[in-house]
Backbone as JSON, one array per atom type, in Angstrom:
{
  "sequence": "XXXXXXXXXXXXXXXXXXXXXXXXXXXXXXXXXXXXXXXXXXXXXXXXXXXXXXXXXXXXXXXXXXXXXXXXXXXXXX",
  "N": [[-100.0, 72.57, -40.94], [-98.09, 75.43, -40.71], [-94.85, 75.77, -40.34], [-93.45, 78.41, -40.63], [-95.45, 80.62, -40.58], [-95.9, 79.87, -37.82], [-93.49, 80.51, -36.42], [-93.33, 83.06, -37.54], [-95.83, 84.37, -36.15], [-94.87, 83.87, -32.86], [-92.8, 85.33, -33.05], [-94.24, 88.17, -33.58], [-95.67, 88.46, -31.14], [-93.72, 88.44, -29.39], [-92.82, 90.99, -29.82], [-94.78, 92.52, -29.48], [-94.76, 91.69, -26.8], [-92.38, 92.57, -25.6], [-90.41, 90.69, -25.3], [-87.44, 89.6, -24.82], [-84.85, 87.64, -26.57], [-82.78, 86.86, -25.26], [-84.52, 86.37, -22.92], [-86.35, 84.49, -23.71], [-84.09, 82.03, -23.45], [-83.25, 82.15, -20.77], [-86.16, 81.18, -19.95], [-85.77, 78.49, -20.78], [-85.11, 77.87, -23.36], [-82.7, 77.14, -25.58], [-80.36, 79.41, -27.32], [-79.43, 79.26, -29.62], [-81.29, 76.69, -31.07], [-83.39, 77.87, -30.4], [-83.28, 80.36, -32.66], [-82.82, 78.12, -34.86], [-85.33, 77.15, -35.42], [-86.43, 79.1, -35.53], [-85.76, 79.84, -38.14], [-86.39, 77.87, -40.21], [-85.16, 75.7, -39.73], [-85.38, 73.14, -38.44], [-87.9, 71.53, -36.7], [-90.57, 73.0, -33.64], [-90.06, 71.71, -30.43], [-92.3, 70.02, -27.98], [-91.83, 70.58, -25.49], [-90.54, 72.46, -25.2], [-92.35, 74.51, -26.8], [-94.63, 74.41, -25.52], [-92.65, 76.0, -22.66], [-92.69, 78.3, -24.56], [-95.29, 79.06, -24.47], [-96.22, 79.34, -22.08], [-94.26, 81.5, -21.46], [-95.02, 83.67, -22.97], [-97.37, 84.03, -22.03], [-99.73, 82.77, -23.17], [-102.47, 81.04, -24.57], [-102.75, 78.21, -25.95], [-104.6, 77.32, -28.47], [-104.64, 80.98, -28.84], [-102.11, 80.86, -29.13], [-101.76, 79.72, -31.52], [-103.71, 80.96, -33.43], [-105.04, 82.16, -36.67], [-102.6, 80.46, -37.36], [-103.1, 77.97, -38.12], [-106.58, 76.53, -39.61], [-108.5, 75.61, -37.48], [-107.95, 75.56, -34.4], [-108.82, 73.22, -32.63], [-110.06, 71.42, -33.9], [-108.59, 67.81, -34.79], [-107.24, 66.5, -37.49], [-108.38, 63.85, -39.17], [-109.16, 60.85, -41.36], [-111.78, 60.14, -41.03]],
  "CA": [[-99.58, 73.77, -40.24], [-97.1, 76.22, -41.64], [-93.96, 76.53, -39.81], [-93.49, 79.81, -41.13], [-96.48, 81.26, -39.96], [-95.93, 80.03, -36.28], [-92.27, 81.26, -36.3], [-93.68, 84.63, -37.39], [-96.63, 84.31, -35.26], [-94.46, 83.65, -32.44], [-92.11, 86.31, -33.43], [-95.14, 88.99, -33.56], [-96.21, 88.18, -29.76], [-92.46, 88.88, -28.73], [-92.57, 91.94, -30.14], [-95.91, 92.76, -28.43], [-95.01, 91.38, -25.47], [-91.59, 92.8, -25.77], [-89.28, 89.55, -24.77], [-86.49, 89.26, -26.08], [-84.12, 86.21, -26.79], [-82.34, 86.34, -23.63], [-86.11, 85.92, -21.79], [-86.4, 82.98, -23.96], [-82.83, 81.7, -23.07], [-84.12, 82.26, -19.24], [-87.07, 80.04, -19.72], [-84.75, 77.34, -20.68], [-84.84, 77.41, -24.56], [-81.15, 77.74, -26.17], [-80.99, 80.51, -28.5], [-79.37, 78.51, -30.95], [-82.43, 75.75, -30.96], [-84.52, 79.04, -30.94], [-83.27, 80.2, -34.28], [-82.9, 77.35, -36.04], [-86.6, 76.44, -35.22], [-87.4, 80.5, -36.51], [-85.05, 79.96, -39.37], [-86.96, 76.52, -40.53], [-83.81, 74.48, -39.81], [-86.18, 72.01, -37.09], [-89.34, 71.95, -35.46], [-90.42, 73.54, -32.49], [-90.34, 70.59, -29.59], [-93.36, 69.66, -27.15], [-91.54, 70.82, -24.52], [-90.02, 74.31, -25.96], [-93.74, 74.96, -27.14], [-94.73, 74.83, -23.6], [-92.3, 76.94, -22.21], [-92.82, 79.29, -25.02], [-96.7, 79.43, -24.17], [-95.51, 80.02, -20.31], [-93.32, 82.57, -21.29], [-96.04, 84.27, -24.03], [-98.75, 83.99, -21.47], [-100.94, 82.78, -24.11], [-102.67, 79.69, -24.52], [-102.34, 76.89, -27.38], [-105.01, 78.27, -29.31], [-104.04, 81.94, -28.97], [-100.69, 80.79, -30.44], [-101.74, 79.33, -33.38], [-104.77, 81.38, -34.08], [-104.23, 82.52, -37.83], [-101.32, 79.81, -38.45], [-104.21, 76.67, -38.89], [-107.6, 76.93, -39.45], [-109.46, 75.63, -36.49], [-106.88, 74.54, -33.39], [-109.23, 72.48, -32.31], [-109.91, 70.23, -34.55], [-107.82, 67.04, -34.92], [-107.63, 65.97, -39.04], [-108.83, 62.55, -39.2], [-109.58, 60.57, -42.23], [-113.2, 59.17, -40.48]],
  "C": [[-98.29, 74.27, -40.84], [-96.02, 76.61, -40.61], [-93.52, 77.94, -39.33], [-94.45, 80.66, -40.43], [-96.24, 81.05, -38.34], [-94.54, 80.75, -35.96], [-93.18, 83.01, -36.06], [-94.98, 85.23, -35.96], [-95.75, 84.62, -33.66], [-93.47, 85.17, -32.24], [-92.91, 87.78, -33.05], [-95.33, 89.42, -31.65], [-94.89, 88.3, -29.14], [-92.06, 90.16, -28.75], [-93.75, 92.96, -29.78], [-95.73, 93.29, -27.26], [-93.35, 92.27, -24.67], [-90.28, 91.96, -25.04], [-88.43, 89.61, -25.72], [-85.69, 87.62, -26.13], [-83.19, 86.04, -25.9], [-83.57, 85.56, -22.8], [-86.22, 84.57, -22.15], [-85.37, 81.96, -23.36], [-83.26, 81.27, -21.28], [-85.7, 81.51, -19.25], [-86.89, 78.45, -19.95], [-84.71, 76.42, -21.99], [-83.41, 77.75, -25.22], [-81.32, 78.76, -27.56], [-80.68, 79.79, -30.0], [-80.69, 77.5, -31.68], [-83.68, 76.99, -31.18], [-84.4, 79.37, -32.35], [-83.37, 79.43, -35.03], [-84.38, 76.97, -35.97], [-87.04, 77.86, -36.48], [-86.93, 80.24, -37.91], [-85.42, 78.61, -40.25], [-86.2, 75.17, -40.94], [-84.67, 73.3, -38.84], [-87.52, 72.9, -36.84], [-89.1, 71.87, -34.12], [-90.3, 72.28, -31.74], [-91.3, 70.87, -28.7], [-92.69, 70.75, -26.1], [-90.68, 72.36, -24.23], [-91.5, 74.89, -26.06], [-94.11, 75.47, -25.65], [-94.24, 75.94, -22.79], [-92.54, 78.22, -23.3], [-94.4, 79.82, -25.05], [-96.63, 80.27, -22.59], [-95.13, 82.05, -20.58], [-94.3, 83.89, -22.02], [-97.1, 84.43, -22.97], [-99.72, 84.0, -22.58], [-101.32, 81.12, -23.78], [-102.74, 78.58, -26.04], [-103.12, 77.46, -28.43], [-104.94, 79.81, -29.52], [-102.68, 81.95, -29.79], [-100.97, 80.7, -32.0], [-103.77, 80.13, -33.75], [-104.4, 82.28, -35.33], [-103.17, 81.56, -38.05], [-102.28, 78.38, -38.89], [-105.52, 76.95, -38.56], [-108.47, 77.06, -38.15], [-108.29, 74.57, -34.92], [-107.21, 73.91, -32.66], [-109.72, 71.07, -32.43], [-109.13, 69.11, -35.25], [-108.44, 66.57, -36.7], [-107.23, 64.11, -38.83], [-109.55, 62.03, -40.94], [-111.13, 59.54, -42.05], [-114.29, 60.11, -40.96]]
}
């Protein structure tokens, strides 16, 4: 999965949805921890993801549809 792509992804659906980075801030992600995630200083966390699905009203695959092929399928070497 491409960082990059979910940042932007992510990014896209804010600009949709029209939240801004206070809204995020108010769901109880720090903006700093926000950028550096967009800016590919860290990955997103479990628990940021979450609230940023909350906050997106989308669901897990809606997020990442277009950033990995199939978000359903777990890659296994079986």
């Amino acid at each position: 999965m491409s960082q990059v792509l979910l940042a932007e992804r992510i990014k896209a659906l804010r600009d949709e949805k029209n939240i801004t980075v206070e809204d995020i801030e108010r769901a109880g992600i720090s903006r700093s921890r926000y950028y550096r995630f967009v800016r590919g200083e860290t990955q997103i966390s479990v628990v940021d993801l979450s609230r940023l699905l909350k906050l997106l009203a989308v669901s897990f695959s809606e997020l990442f549809a277009g950033v990995i092929a199939d978000p359903y399928q777990l890659n296994s070497d079986e």
